[in-house]
Short mmCIF file of C-alpha atoms and ligand atoms in Angstrom, two decimals:
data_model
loop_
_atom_site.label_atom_id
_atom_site.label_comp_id
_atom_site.label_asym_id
_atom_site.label_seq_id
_atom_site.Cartn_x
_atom_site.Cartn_y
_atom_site.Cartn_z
CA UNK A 100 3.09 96.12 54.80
CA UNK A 101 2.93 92.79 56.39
CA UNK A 102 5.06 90.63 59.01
CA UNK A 103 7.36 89.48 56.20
CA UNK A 104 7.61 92.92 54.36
CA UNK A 105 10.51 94.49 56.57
CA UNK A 106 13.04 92.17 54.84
CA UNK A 107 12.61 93.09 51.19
CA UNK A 108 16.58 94.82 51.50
CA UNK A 109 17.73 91.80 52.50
CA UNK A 110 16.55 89.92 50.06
CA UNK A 111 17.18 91.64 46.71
CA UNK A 112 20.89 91.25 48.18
CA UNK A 113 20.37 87.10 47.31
CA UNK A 114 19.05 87.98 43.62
CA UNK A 115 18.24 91.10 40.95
CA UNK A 116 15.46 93.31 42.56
CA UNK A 117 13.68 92.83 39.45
CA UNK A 118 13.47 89.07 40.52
CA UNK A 119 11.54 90.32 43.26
CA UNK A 120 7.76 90.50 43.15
CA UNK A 121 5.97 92.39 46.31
CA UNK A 122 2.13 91.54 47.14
CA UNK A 123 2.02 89.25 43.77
CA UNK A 124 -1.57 87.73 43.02
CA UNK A 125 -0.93 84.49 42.71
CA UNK A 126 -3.95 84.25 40.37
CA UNK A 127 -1.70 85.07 37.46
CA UNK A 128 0.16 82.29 38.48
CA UNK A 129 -2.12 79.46 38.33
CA UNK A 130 -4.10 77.53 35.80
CA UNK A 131 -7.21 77.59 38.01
CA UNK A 132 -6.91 81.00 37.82
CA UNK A 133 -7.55 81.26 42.05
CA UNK A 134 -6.01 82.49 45.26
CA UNK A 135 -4.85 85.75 47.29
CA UNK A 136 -1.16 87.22 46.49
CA UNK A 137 2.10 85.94 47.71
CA UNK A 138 4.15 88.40 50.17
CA UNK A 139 7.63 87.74 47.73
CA UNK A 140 7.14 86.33 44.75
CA UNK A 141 10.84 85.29 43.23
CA UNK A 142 12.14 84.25 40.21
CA UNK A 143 16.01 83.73 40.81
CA UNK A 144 18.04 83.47 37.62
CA UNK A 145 21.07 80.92 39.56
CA UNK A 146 21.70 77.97 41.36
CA UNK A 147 23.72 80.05 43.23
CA UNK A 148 20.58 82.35 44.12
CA UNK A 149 17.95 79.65 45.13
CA UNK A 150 20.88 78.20 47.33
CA UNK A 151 21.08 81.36 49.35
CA UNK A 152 17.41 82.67 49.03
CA UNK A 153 16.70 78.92 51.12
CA UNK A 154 19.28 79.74 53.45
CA UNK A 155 18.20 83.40 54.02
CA UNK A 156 14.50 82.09 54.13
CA UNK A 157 15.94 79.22 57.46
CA UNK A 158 18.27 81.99 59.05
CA UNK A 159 15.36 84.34 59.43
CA UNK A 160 12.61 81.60 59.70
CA UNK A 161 10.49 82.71 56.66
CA UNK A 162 7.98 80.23 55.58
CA UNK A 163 8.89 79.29 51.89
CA UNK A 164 6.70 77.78 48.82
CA UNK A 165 7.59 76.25 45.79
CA UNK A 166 5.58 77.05 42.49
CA UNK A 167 6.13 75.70 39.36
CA UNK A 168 3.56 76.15 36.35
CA UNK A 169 0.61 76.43 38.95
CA UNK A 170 -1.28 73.41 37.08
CA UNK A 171 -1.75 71.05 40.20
CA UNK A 172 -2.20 73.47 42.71
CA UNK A 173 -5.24 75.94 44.20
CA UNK A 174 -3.76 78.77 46.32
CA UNK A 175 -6.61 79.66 48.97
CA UNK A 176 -8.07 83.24 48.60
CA UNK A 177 -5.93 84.64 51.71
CA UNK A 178 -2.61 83.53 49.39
CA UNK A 179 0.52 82.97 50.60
CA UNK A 180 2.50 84.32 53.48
CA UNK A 181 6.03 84.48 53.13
CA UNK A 182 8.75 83.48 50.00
CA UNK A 183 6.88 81.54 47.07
CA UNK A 184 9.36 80.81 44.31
CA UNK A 185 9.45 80.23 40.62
CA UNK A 186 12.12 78.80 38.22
CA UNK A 187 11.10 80.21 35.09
CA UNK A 188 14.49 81.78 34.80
CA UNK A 189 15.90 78.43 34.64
CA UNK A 190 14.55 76.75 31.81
CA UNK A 191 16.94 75.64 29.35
CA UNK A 192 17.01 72.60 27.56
CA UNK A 193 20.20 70.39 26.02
CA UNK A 194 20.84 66.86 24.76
CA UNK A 195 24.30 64.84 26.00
CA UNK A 196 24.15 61.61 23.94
CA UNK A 197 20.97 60.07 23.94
CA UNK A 198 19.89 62.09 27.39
CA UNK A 199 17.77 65.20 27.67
CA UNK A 200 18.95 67.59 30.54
CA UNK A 201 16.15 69.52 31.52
CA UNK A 202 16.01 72.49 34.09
CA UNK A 203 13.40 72.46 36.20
CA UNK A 204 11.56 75.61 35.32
CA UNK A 205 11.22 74.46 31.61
CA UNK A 206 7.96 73.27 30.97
CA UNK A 207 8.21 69.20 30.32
CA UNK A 208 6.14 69.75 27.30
CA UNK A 209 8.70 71.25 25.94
CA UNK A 210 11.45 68.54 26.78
CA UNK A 211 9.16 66.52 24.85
CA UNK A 212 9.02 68.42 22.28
CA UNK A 213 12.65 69.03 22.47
CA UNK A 214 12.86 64.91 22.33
CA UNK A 215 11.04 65.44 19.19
CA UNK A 216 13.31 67.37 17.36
CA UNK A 217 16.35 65.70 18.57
CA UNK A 218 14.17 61.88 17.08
CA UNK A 219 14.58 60.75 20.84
CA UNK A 220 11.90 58.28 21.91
CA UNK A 221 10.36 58.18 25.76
CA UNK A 222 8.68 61.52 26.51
CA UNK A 223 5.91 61.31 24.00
CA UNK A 224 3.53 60.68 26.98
CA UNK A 225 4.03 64.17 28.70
CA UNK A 226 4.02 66.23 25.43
CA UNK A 227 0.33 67.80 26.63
CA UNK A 228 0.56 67.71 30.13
CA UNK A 229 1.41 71.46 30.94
CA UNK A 230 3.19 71.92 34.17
CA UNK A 231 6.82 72.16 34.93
CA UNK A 232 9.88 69.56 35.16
CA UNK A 233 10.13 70.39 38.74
CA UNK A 234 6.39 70.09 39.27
CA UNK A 235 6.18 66.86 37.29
CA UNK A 236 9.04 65.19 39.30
CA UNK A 237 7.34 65.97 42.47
CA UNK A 238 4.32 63.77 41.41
CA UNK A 239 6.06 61.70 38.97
CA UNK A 240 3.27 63.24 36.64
CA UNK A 241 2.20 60.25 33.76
CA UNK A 242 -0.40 59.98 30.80
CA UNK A 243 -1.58 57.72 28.79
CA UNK A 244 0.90 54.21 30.18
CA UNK A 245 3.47 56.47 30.52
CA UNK A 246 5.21 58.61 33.71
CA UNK A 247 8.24 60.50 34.32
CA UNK A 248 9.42 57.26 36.41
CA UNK A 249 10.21 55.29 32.97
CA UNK A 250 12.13 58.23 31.93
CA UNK A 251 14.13 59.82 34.83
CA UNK A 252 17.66 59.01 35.31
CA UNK A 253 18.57 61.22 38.11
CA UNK A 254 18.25 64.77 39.19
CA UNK A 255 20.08 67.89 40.69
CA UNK A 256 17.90 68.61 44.10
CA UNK A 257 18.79 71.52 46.66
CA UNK A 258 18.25 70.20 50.04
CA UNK A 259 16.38 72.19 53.13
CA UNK A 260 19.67 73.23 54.15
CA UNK A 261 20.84 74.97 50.62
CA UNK A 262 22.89 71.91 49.79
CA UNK A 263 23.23 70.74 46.44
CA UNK A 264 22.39 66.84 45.41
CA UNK A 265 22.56 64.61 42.60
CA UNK A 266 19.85 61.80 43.04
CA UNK A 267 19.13 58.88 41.04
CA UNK A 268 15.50 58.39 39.80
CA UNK A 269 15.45 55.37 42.20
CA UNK A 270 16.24 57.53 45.28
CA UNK A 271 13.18 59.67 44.66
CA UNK A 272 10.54 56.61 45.19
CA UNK A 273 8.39 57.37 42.20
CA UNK A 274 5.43 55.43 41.97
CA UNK A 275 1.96 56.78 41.16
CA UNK A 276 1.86 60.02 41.54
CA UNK A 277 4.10 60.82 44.58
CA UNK A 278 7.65 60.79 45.17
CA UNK A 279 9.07 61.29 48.31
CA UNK A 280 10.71 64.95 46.97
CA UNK A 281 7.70 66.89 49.64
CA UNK A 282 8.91 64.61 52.47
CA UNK A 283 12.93 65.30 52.08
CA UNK A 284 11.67 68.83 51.41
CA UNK A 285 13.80 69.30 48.01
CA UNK A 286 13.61 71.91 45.24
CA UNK A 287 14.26 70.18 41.96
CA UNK A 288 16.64 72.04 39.80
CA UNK A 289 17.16 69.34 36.95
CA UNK A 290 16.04 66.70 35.30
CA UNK A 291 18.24 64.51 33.22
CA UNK A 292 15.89 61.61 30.86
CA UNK A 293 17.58 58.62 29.46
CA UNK A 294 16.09 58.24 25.85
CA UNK A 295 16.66 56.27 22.95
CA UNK A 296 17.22 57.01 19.52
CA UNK A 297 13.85 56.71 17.27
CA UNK A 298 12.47 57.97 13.82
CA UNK A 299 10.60 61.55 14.26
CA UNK A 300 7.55 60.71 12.24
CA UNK A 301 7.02 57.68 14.56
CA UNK A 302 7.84 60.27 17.58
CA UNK A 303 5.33 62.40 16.05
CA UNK A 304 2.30 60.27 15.27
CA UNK A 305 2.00 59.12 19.04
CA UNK A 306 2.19 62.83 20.21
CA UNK A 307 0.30 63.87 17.24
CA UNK A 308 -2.78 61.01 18.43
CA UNK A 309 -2.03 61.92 22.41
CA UNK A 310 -2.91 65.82 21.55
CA UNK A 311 -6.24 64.17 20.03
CA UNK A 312 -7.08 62.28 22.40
CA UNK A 313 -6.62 64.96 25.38
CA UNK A 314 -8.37 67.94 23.29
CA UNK A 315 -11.05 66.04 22.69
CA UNK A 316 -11.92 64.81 26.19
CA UNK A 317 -10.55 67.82 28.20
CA UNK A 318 -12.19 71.28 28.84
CA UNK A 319 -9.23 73.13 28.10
CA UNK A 320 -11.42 76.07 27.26
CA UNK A 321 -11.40 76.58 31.06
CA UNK A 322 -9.13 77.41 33.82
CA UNK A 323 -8.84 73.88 35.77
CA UNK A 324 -6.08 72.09 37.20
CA UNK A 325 -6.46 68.96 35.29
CA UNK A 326 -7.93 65.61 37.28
CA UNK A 327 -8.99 66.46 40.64
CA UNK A 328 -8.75 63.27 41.70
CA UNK A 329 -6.53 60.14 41.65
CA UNK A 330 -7.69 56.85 40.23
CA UNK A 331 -9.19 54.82 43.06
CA UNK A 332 -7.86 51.24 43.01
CA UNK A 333 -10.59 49.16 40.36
CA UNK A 334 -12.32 52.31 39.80
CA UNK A 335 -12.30 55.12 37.77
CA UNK A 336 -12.81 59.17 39.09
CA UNK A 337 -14.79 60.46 36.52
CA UNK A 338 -16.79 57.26 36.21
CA UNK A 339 -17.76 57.60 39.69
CA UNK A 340 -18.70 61.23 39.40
CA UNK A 341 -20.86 60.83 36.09
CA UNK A 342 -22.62 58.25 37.84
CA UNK A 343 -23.12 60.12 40.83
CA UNK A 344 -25.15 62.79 38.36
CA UNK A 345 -22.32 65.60 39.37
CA UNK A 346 -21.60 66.62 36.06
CA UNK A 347 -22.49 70.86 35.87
CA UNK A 348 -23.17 70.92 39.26
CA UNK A 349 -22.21 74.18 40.16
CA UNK A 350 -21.50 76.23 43.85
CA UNK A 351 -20.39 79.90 42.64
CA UNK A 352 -18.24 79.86 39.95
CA UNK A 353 -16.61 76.57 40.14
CA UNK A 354 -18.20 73.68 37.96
CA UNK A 355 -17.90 69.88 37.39
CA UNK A 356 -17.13 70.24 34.13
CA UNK A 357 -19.84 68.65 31.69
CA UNK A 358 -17.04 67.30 29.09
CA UNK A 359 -14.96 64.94 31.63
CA UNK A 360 -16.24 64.43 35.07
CA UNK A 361 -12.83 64.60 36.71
CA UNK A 362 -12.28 68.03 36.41
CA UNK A 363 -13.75 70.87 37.95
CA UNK A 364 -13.34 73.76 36.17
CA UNK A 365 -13.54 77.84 37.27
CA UNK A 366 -16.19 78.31 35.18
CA UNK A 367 -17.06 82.47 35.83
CA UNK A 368 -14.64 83.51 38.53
CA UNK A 369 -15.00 81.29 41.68
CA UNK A 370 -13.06 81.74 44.05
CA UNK A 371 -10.84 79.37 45.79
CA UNK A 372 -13.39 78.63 48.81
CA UNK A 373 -15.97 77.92 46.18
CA UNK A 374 -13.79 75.39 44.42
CA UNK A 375 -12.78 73.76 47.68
CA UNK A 376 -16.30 73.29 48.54
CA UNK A 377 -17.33 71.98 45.35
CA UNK A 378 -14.37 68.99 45.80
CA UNK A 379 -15.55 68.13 49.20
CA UNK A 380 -19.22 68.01 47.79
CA UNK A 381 -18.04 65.92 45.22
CA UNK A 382 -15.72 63.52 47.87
CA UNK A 383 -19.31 63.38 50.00
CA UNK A 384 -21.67 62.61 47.71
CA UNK A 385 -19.43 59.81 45.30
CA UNK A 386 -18.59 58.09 49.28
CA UNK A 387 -22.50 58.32 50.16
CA UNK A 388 -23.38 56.71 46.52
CA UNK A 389 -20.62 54.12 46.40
CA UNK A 390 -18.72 54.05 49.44
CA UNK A 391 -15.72 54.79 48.06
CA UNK A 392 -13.21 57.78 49.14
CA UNK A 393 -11.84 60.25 46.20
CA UNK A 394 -7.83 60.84 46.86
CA UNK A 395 -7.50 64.82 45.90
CA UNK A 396 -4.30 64.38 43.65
CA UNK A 397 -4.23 68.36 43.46
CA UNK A 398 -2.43 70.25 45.91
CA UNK A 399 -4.51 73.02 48.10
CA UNK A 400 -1.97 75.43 49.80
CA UNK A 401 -2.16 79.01 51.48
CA UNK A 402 -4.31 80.49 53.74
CA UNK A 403 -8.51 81.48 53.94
CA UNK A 404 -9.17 85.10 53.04
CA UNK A 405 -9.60 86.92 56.81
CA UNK A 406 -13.71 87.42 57.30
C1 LIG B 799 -5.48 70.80 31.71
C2 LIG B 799 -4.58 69.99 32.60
C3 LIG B 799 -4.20 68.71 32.22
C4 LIG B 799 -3.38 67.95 33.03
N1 LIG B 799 -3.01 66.69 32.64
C5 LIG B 799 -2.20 65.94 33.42
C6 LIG B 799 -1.81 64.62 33.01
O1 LIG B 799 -2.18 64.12 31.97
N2 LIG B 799 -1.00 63.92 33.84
C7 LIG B 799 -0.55 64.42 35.02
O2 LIG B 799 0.21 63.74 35.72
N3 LIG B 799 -0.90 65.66 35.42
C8 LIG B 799 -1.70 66.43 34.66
N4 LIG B 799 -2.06 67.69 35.06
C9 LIG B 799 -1.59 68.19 36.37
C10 LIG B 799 -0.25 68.94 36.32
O3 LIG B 799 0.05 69.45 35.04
C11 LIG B 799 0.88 68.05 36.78
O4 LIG B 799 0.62 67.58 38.08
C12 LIG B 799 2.23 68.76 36.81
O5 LIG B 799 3.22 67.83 37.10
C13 LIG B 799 2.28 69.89 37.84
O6 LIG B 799 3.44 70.65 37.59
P1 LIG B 799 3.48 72.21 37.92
O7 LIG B 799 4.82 72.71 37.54
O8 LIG B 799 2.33 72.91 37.35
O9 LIG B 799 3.41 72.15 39.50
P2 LIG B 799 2.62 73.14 40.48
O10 LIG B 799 1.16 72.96 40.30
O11 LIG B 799 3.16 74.52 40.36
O12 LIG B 799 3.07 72.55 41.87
C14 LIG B 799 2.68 71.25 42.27
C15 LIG B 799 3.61 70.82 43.40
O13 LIG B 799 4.93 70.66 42.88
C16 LIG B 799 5.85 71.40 43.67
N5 LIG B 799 6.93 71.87 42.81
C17 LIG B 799 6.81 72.54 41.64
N6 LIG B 799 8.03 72.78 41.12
C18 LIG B 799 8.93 72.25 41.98
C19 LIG B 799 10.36 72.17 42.01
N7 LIG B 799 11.13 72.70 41.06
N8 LIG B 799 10.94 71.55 43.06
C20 LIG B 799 10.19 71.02 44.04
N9 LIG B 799 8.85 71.06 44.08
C21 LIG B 799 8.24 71.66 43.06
C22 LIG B 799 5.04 72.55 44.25
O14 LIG B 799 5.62 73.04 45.44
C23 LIG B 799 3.71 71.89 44.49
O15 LIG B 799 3.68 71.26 45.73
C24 LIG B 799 -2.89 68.48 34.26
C25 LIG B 799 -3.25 69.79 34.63
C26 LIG B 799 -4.08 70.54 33.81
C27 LIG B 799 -4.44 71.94 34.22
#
């Protein structure tokens, strides 16, 4: 039983109790495969319901914690105190004209693969990067020349106060990989892309050489959360780190992964601490070597196991 615990009643009154998750490791959650459990771990299956699980969450002052596929994200060892919620339940996927409506818990590999099957051109760049519409508006996630700014046309937001909001891409301030959606404190709950019309086989050869290109250079036979780092300005991250001799250097389980120097992958069950460590080892020793500071693009939330 913990501080938050008491309110379980309450809540399943918002959603179904079986959208309601008590003492959830968040482990399961995450592609790094780290972190302690979350006190409520939801899943609401409405609009309606993450309107009035935000506004329970204010009214009783509960913090709250937005997860989407867990792929840009390490969740300290002590997890998460409070609501974390995911939008799994709201997932689907339709085409009005030459737009793609996306919800935000579908994962935007498959709106690109979606695009694909309806021979819509201008998602091909995020059909392998594997986190969530949500999550990939929040850092206007790109690959390979292209990012969700090029394709966005607006969004449905809910607002701190359990409002709903229809933005334009514009009003979100994408540029490289921020937005301002963490400042204004929204929860994305659509995404709506303006494509064009294309030919599938042309659709499918760029996705088809993208896939190539990623499985080849990535160690996605590990739990990782993709590039650690942003690109510096005139340099590159894993450039730096290769040259800085970090590749396989190791503290507990974590690992700078020996195929592409920006990631740092949980090699034999590290834990979060270890992983944390082994960034800031990394950020100290490529500023030592070439003076030049490594932006974390992943996101470290929750709280340090207690001693
Ligand atoms: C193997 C691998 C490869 C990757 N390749 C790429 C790549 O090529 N390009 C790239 O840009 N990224 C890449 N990533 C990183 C990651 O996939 C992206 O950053 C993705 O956009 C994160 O989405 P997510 O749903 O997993 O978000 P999470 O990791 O769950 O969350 C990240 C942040 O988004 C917020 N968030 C999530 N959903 C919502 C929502 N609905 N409303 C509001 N906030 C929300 C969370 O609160 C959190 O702060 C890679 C990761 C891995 C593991």
């Amino acid at each position: 039983m913990n501080k938050y615990h008491h309110l379980y009643d309450q809540l399943i009154q918002h959603t179904n109790k079986e959208n309601v998750l008590i003492n959830e490791p968040i482990r399961e959650h995450t592609y790094t495969k780290l972190g302690g459990a979350a006190d409520f771990y939801i899943t609401p299956s409405s609009y309606e319901e993450v309107q009035a699980i935000i506004r329970f969450a204010n009214q009783e002052n509960v913090p709250f914690t937005m997860l989407g596929n867990g792929s840009n994200l390490i969740v300290k060892d002590g997890g998460i105190r409070g609501i974390v919620m995911n939008l799994q339940q709201l997932a689907s996927i339709w085409r009005e004209g030459d737009k793609v409506i996306s919800q935000s818990g579908a994962r935007i590999i498959d709106a690109s693969r979606f695009a694909l099957e309806e021979k819509l051109t201008g998602l091909e760049f995020a059909c392998g990067i594997p986190g969530s519409v949500g999550g990939a508006l929040y850092m206007n996630a790109g690959a390979y020349g292209g990012e969700i700014k090029d394709a966005l046309e607006s969004t449905v937001v809910v607002t701190k106060d359990g409002e709903l909001l229809t933005l334009t891409a514009e009003q979100l301030d994408l540029s490289y990989r921020t937005s301002n959606i963490p400042d204004n404190g929204y929860i994305v709950l659509e995404a709506t892309f303006a494509l064009k019309a294309g030919s599938k086989e042309e659709i499918k050869e760029i996705m088809d050489d993208l896939t190539y290109k990623r499985e080849s250079k990535q160690p996605l036979e590990y739990p990782s959360c993709g590039s650690v780092f942003k690109r510096p300005p005139g340099f590159f991250a894993g450039k730096l780190i290769q040259d800085s001799n970090l590749q396989g250097h190791q503290i507990g389980g974590a690992q700078v992964s020996t195929k592409h120097a920006g990631f740092i992958v949980n090699k034999n069950n590290a834990t979060a601490s270890e992983y944390i460590s082994l960034i800031q080892f990394v950020q100290a020793t490529v500023k030592e070597k070439f003076a030049v500071q490594l932006e974390r693009e992943v996101r470290i939330i929750g709280e340090d196991a207690e001693e």
